[in-house]
C-alpha cells in the first residue's frame, strides 16, 4: 500500500480562513519566510503546495506573528481540515511608518482542493515557523449531485445574489453580482460544487459556518451546507435592511440638525481648502485644490473620532459600580446628553462633566475585597521599604522610623485580611468577578446598557438602570496626615517621592503657595463659566488610583480668609481622616473617598498655619543636617548629580572629604543642602571648562601633553569659589566684655547663633533696646536687668544692698543691641543671654566665645524651657560652638532629637536657675559671690 503524501503545514489563526478557488494574502515573519524560501528553492516548479490549516480558536498574538496560535485546551478539538494551497508569490512588504516591521514579508496563496490531516495538528509555538511535514489525504473525486439539491442551491444562491445587488451602492459592484447570478443559472450540475466554493468564499459569512463548509467533503453535503448558509445570510441582510429603513424613517429633529451641521462642517472644510490654495498651485499635483476634502491639519474635526470618544465614555459609565452614587449621576447626565443637540453649549458642559466623572479612580468594593497586594504580604516588604528610604536620603532617622511604623501597620492589616478570608467568601467574591468579565465582553448587555443597542446602532429610547443597592465598601488602613516642618533644602519634597516609591504608589504634588481661592481646593460649581474640579480631584485623576501619595507643598504659604473664601478652612475636610472618606468637590458633586490617600504636607514654619489645620496633622520636624551628614549627602547624591549634569565622568572630577567639609563650613551656612549643591555645581563647571581646554590642548600637543588632574583639594577652592563667605565672621567672634552669644531660630526654621551686645554710656539709668525687637524679647531684657539689679550685691557689682548699679558710683545707661537689625526678632529664649551680657558688662568678666546659650528666665531666677532645641543645637554645631547652656527641662529634647554624633562633639550644660547658668557661662569661681550667713536669734 503506497504511503500517504506529506505537505508542509501552515496554520492560519482565527479569523483567517482559505477555501478552494479563493486567493489569500497574509503577512508573515522573517523566520517563516526563510523556511518558505528554502521550500521554494527545493521545488521543481517554483510554486510549492502547502497545507493551510485554519485554527478555530480566538487568540491574542504573542509577538504579532500571524502564525502564532494558542495552546489547545480540553474543550476544543485539534484542527485537522484545511486546503492544499499553492504559493503564488512571496515578497518583502513595503512600509514607510516603521523601518523594521514585525511582518516584513507578504505571502500570496491560492486554494486548490480540500485536504485532511491524518494526525491532528499539534499547536506547539516553537515548531510552527518551521512548517512541519504532515501526512494528508485528499477527498474522493466530486460526483454529480441530485437534481433536487442543485435546484435548492441555485434558488438560495440567486435570492442572495439578488439581495446583494439591490443593497450595493456602487454600480460596478451591482453589475458584478448580476453577472455571478447569470453564471449560477447557466452552470451545469457537475460544476455546482465548484460554484459553491466560489460563492461561500465571496460572501461575508460567519467564521464557524465557513469552517463547517470547509470540513464537508461530500458534494451533496457541501451543497446542502452552502444552501443553509445562503438562507441565513439572506435573512440577516433583509433584517438589517428593515432596521436601517426604520431608523432612517424615525430620524428626529436633533439628528437631522446634527446631520446638517456635519454637512456644513464638510462644506466649510472644502471652502477653506479652496481659499488656502494659491492660483499657481490649483489643480497641480500635490496641491490642495477644490474637492480634496482634506486640509491636512490634525486639528480638523473628525466625525469618527468623536463617535469613538462617546463610545469610550459610555463604556466607562457602564464600568462604574452598579447602584453607586457616581453611576447614578453618570446615567442621569448621559441621558441628558443624548437629549441635547450636539451643537448646544449645554452639550459641551455635560460632556466635559462626564469626562471628569469617569476619569476619577473610584474605589471599587470588589477590588478592595479581592485584591491583596503581594508586596505587602511579602516577608521582605519592610526591609525593601527601609532600603528604599536609606537609598534616597541620608539621616532623618526619626522620619524614617515613623514611616516604617505606618508601613508595618499596613502590612499587618493585609496579612490579617489574607488569613481571615474563607473559601465561602472567596467563592462569593469570584462569582461577581466572572459576571463582571462577562458583562465587559458583551457590550450590548441589556442590564448594563444605558440605551438599547441593536446592530451597532443606538436607539433613542433610554431604559431604566437596574435598581440595585450600592455595595458596602471595605475601608482599609487610613493614611496618616504627615506634616514635614523644616528649613528649605532639607529634603521634605523628595522625601514624599521616596515614600511613594517604597509604597509602590503614584505620586502627585500640589503646590499651595499663593493659593487664595477656596475653589482651587473644592472646585468651582458647574453654574460658572469654565468651571472645573479642584486640585485634589485633579491629582486623583492624574494618579489613576484611589490610594496615591499626594504632597501638599508649602502649606504654610496658603492664603487666608478673604472675599474668595478661606483655602485653609477648605483643607480641614481634606486632611481630617474622620471626614475625608466623603470629600465633596463642588464641581463633581459626588462624595469622593480620600481615606486611602496618604497626604504629606510640607512647611517651613508652624506660625502661619491655622490651629485647627495644625491639629489634624502629625508634625515631623526636619531641623537640618550636621556637617558630617552634609558630607555624606554630597558624596552620595550631590556630587554624582552635578558630575552627570555638567558632562563629566567620575574619573574626571573627584572632591576630597576635606574639600567637601570646607565647602560646607565656610562657603555655605544653611540647614539644608541647596547652597552646598550650587557650590559643588560651580566646582564641576570650573573643572568642565578645564577638561574641555585639556582636550583641545591634547589634540594640538599630542604625546607631550601633561596628565589630567581631576582631584580637587580644599586649598584649591578659593581659586574656584572665591573668598569664603563665613570666614570673616568666625574671626570677628571674640571674647569681649558685655558680649554673649545666644541661640536663635530664623524665620525659615534654620538655627544659628547671634551675639547679644551691651555697652554702658553716661545717662540716667535707663535701658535702651535696639535691633528690631518685639515686645516679648523687650520684656525679657527688662526682666534680665531687674534680676541683675536685685542681685548686684551678691555678684559683687555694688558695695551694699539696695544700691542701683546704674546710678552708683556714676549714672549710666545700658544699650543692648542684637545685630541684623533688618530682621524681626521676638521670643523669650534670649533671657539667659541678656542676663549674662548685663553681668559681664557690669562685673567685667567675659564669656568664652565658644559658649552659646538659650533659655527663658523669671524674676525668681528660674530658667524655663524653650522650643527649637534641635535647630538651635545644629546651628551652634555649624558655628563651631563647643559648649551649649540649655534649660534643664529641655534635656529630653536633646536626648531625643539630637544625634549621638553631635552630643559627643559638644558639651551640654543643663541649668535650673540663673545662678547655675552664670557659673556655667563664666566658669567656676570667676564671679565672686557673696554668700552671707543668715543670723537666727532664738527666744523663749
Tab-separated table of C-alpha atoms in Angstrom, residues 74-293:
chain	number	residue	atom	x	y	z
A	74	UNK	CA	-9.524	20.210	26.801
A	75	UNK	CA	-12.759	21.686	25.451
A	76	UNK	CA	-11.551	22.090	21.836
A	77	UNK	CA	-10.589	19.624	19.107
A	78	UNK	CA	-7.242	19.958	17.346
A	79	UNK	CA	-7.591	21.308	13.780
A	80	UNK	CA	-7.392	18.700	11.018
A	81	UNK	CA	-9.277	20.071	7.968
A	82	UNK	CA	-7.749	22.524	5.567
A	83	UNK	CA	-6.879	23.373	1.965
A	84	UNK	CA	-3.997	22.457	-0.251
A	85	UNK	CA	-2.759	25.914	-1.283
A	86	UNK	CA	-0.215	26.883	-3.916
A	87	UNK	CA	2.385	29.530	-3.071
A	88	UNK	CA	1.842	32.194	-5.736
A	89	UNK	CA	4.220	34.911	-4.521
A	90	UNK	CA	6.489	35.735	-1.593
A	91	UNK	CA	7.572	39.367	-1.491
A	92	UNK	CA	9.005	41.816	1.013
A	93	UNK	CA	6.414	44.238	2.364
A	94	UNK	CA	6.878	47.925	1.655
A	95	UNK	CA	6.438	50.138	4.699
A	96	UNK	CA	7.042	53.788	5.426
A	97	UNK	CA	5.897	54.036	9.031
A	98	UNK	CA	8.415	51.644	10.531
A	99	UNK	CA	11.929	50.768	9.321
A	100	UNK	CA	11.738	47.291	10.898
A	101	UNK	CA	8.164	45.906	10.712
A	102	UNK	CA	7.178	42.818	12.653
A	103	UNK	CA	5.857	41.220	9.394
A	104	UNK	CA	8.450	42.058	6.764
A	105	UNK	CA	7.053	39.622	4.139
A	106	UNK	CA	3.740	39.037	2.345
A	107	UNK	CA	2.619	35.568	1.250
A	108	UNK	CA	0.104	35.049	-1.603
A	109	UNK	CA	-1.775	31.727	-1.557
A	110	UNK	CA	-4.258	30.103	-3.973
A	111	UNK	CA	-6.623	27.439	-2.617
A	112	UNK	CA	-6.673	24.252	-4.720
A	113	UNK	CA	-8.628	21.460	-3.019
A	114	UNK	CA	-9.697	20.180	0.371
A	115	UNK	CA	-7.364	18.030	2.449
A	116	UNK	CA	-7.427	16.369	5.860
A	117	UNK	CA	-4.508	15.683	8.188
A	118	UNK	CA	-4.108	12.062	9.221
A	119	UNK	CA	-2.836	13.273	12.603
A	120	UNK	CA	-4.352	16.398	14.212
A	121	UNK	CA	-2.132	19.465	14.181
A	122	UNK	CA	-0.124	19.921	17.382
A	123	UNK	CA	-0.047	23.622	18.287
A	124	UNK	CA	3.486	23.989	19.592
A	125	UNK	CA	4.510	27.651	19.084
A	126	UNK	CA	8.194	26.709	18.934
A	127	UNK	CA	7.759	24.498	15.827
A	128	UNK	CA	5.100	26.358	13.834
A	129	UNK	CA	7.531	28.616	11.980
A	130	UNK	CA	9.397	25.527	10.754
A	131	UNK	CA	6.465	24.367	8.539
A	132	UNK	CA	6.406	20.772	9.830
A	133	UNK	CA	5.608	17.991	7.358
A	134	UNK	CA	2.317	16.138	7.937
A	135	UNK	CA	0.643	13.255	6.112
A	136	UNK	CA	-2.555	14.332	4.323
A	137	UNK	CA	-5.427	12.677	2.481
A	138	UNK	CA	-7.411	14.119	-0.431
A	139	UNK	CA	-11.202	13.726	-0.702
A	140	UNK	CA	-12.674	11.484	-3.405
A	141	UNK	CA	-13.473	12.950	-6.787
A	142	UNK	CA	-16.592	15.099	-6.970
A	143	UNK	CA	-19.707	13.212	-8.075
A	144	UNK	CA	-22.822	14.579	-9.704
A	145	UNK	CA	-25.335	15.676	-7.045
A	146	UNK	CA	-29.063	15.052	-7.250
A	147	UNK	CA	-31.202	17.475	-9.211
A	148	UNK	CA	-33.299	18.473	-6.146
A	149	UNK	CA	-30.223	19.553	-4.162
A	150	UNK	CA	-28.865	21.507	-7.128
A	151	UNK	CA	-32.163	23.352	-7.619
A	152	UNK	CA	-32.383	24.236	-3.923
A	153	UNK	CA	-28.794	25.502	-4.042
A	154	UNK	CA	-29.417	27.630	-7.141
A	155	UNK	CA	-32.630	29.078	-5.696
A	156	UNK	CA	-30.946	30.158	-2.437
A	157	UNK	CA	-27.910	31.490	-4.291
A	158	UNK	CA	-29.985	33.547	-6.748
A	159	UNK	CA	-32.089	35.061	-3.964
A	160	UNK	CA	-28.952	36.039	-2.025
A	161	UNK	CA	-27.243	37.484	-5.097
A	162	UNK	CA	-30.350	39.488	-5.940
A	163	UNK	CA	-30.416	40.959	-2.411
A	164	UNK	CA	-26.695	41.784	-2.560
A	165	UNK	CA	-27.191	43.516	-5.904
A	166	UNK	CA	-30.047	45.618	-4.527
A	167	UNK	CA	-28.081	46.596	-1.417
A	168	UNK	CA	-24.976	47.547	-3.403
A	169	UNK	CA	-24.264	51.261	-3.561
A	170	UNK	CA	-21.656	51.223	-6.309
A	171	UNK	CA	-22.927	50.370	-9.815
A	172	UNK	CA	-19.860	48.293	-10.644
A	173	UNK	CA	-20.395	46.103	-7.612
A	174	UNK	CA	-24.038	45.650	-8.546
A	175	UNK	CA	-23.114	44.544	-12.079
A	176	UNK	CA	-20.649	42.022	-10.677
A	177	UNK	CA	-23.305	40.365	-8.525
A	178	UNK	CA	-25.710	40.195	-11.503
A	179	UNK	CA	-23.045	38.551	-13.666
A	180	UNK	CA	-22.426	35.940	-10.979
A	181	UNK	CA	-26.188	35.305	-10.810
A	182	UNK	CA	-26.296	34.644	-14.557
A	183	UNK	CA	-23.421	32.173	-14.188
A	184	UNK	CA	-25.317	30.332	-11.437
A	185	UNK	CA	-28.371	29.980	-13.694
A	186	UNK	CA	-26.372	28.513	-16.602
A	187	UNK	CA	-23.943	26.274	-14.677
A	188	UNK	CA	-24.194	22.520	-15.053
A	189	UNK	CA	-24.890	20.113	-12.220
A	190	UNK	CA	-21.323	18.780	-12.294
A	191	UNK	CA	-19.910	22.306	-11.710
A	192	UNK	CA	-22.227	23.315	-8.863
A	193	UNK	CA	-19.751	22.124	-6.205
A	194	UNK	CA	-17.110	24.436	-7.685
A	195	UNK	CA	-19.599	27.338	-7.762
A	196	UNK	CA	-20.472	26.701	-4.097
A	197	UNK	CA	-16.809	27.159	-3.131
A	198	UNK	CA	-16.634	30.395	-5.121
A	199	UNK	CA	-19.785	31.928	-3.585
A	200	UNK	CA	-19.041	30.939	0.030
A	201	UNK	CA	-15.587	32.475	-0.287
A	202	UNK	CA	-17.068	35.682	-1.752
A	203	UNK	CA	-19.806	36.418	0.810
A	204	UNK	CA	-19.163	37.678	4.357
A	205	UNK	CA	-20.456	34.825	6.448
A	206	UNK	CA	-19.586	33.798	9.948
A	207	UNK	CA	-16.310	32.028	10.624
A	208	UNK	CA	-17.922	28.936	12.171
A	209	UNK	CA	-20.265	28.444	9.173
A	210	UNK	CA	-17.393	28.670	6.715
A	211	UNK	CA	-15.353	26.252	8.814
A	212	UNK	CA	-18.185	23.695	8.716
A	213	UNK	CA	-18.455	24.166	4.968
A	214	UNK	CA	-14.725	23.539	4.575
A	215	UNK	CA	-14.973	20.276	6.552
A	216	UNK	CA	-17.687	18.901	4.193
A	217	UNK	CA	-16.025	16.505	1.717
A	218	UNK	CA	-19.127	15.003	0.087
A	219	UNK	CA	-20.600	17.065	-2.750
A	220	UNK	CA	-24.240	16.861	-1.650
A	221	UNK	CA	-23.321	17.642	1.958
A	222	UNK	CA	-21.326	20.604	0.745
A	223	UNK	CA	-24.221	21.942	-1.351
A	224	UNK	CA	-26.658	21.427	1.498
A	225	UNK	CA	-24.459	23.429	3.902
A	226	UNK	CA	-23.950	26.160	1.317
A	227	UNK	CA	-27.721	26.413	0.866
A	228	UNK	CA	-28.230	26.819	4.615
A	229	UNK	CA	-25.502	29.435	4.735
A	230	UNK	CA	-27.094	31.430	1.866
A	231	UNK	CA	-30.535	31.345	3.509
A	232	UNK	CA	-29.068	32.502	6.830
A	233	UNK	CA	-27.121	35.310	5.195
A	234	UNK	CA	-30.211	36.377	3.217
A	235	UNK	CA	-32.264	36.607	6.432
A	236	UNK	CA	-29.571	38.709	8.121
A	237	UNK	CA	-29.414	41.058	5.133
A	238	UNK	CA	-33.189	41.504	4.995
A	239	UNK	CA	-33.460	42.204	8.733
A	240	UNK	CA	-30.593	44.685	8.582
A	241	UNK	CA	-32.231	46.485	5.682
A	242	UNK	CA	-35.550	46.702	7.560
A	243	UNK	CA	-33.845	48.099	10.682
A	244	UNK	CA	-31.920	50.647	8.640
A	245	UNK	CA	-35.106	51.766	6.899
A	246	UNK	CA	-36.941	52.064	10.217
A	247	UNK	CA	-34.149	54.127	11.724
A	248	UNK	CA	-33.995	56.391	8.672
A	249	UNK	CA	-37.739	56.999	8.857
A	250	UNK	CA	-37.623	57.820	12.595
A	251	UNK	CA	-34.944	60.478	12.381
A	252	UNK	CA	-35.667	63.121	14.988
A	253	UNK	CA	-35.202	66.841	14.651
A	254	UNK	CA	-31.990	66.682	16.665
A	255	UNK	CA	-30.481	64.034	14.425
A	256	UNK	CA	-31.420	65.947	11.298
A	257	UNK	CA	-29.840	69.043	12.799
A	258	UNK	CA	-26.694	67.062	13.567
A	259	UNK	CA	-26.594	65.707	10.021
A	260	UNK	CA	-26.962	69.205	8.549
A	261	UNK	CA	-24.254	70.552	10.844
A	262	UNK	CA	-21.895	67.823	9.691
A	263	UNK	CA	-22.630	68.744	6.094
A	264	UNK	CA	-21.969	72.399	6.956
A	265	UNK	CA	-18.602	71.464	8.509
A	266	UNK	CA	-17.693	69.492	5.383
A	267	UNK	CA	-18.630	72.448	3.136
A	268	UNK	CA	-16.592	74.846	5.273
A	269	UNK	CA	-13.636	72.487	5.097
A	270	UNK	CA	-13.837	72.415	1.320
A	271	UNK	CA	-14.126	76.213	1.167
A	272	UNK	CA	-11.106	76.543	3.440
A	273	UNK	CA	-9.183	74.170	1.189
A	274	UNK	CA	-10.204	76.224	-1.850
A	275	UNK	CA	-9.184	79.609	-0.385
A	276	UNK	CA	-5.915	78.290	1.053
A	277	UNK	CA	-4.749	77.175	-2.431
A	278	UNK	CA	-2.828	79.736	-4.452
A	279	UNK	CA	-3.722	80.209	-8.140
A	280	UNK	CA	-0.401	78.773	-9.258
A	281	UNK	CA	-0.942	75.602	-7.256
A	282	UNK	CA	-4.594	74.954	-8.099
A	283	UNK	CA	-5.016	71.734	-9.980
A	284	UNK	CA	-1.335	70.819	-9.799
A	285	UNK	CA	-0.003	67.561	-8.481
A	286	UNK	CA	0.317	67.673	-4.725
A	287	UNK	CA	-1.800	70.803	-4.412
A	288	UNK	CA	-4.849	71.183	-2.216
A	289	UNK	CA	-7.317	72.037	-4.945
A	290	UNK	CA	-11.072	72.013	-4.563
A	291	UNK	CA	-12.543	68.619	-3.970
A	292	UNK	CA	-9.768	67.131	-1.879
A	293	UNK	CA	-11.880	67.300	1.272
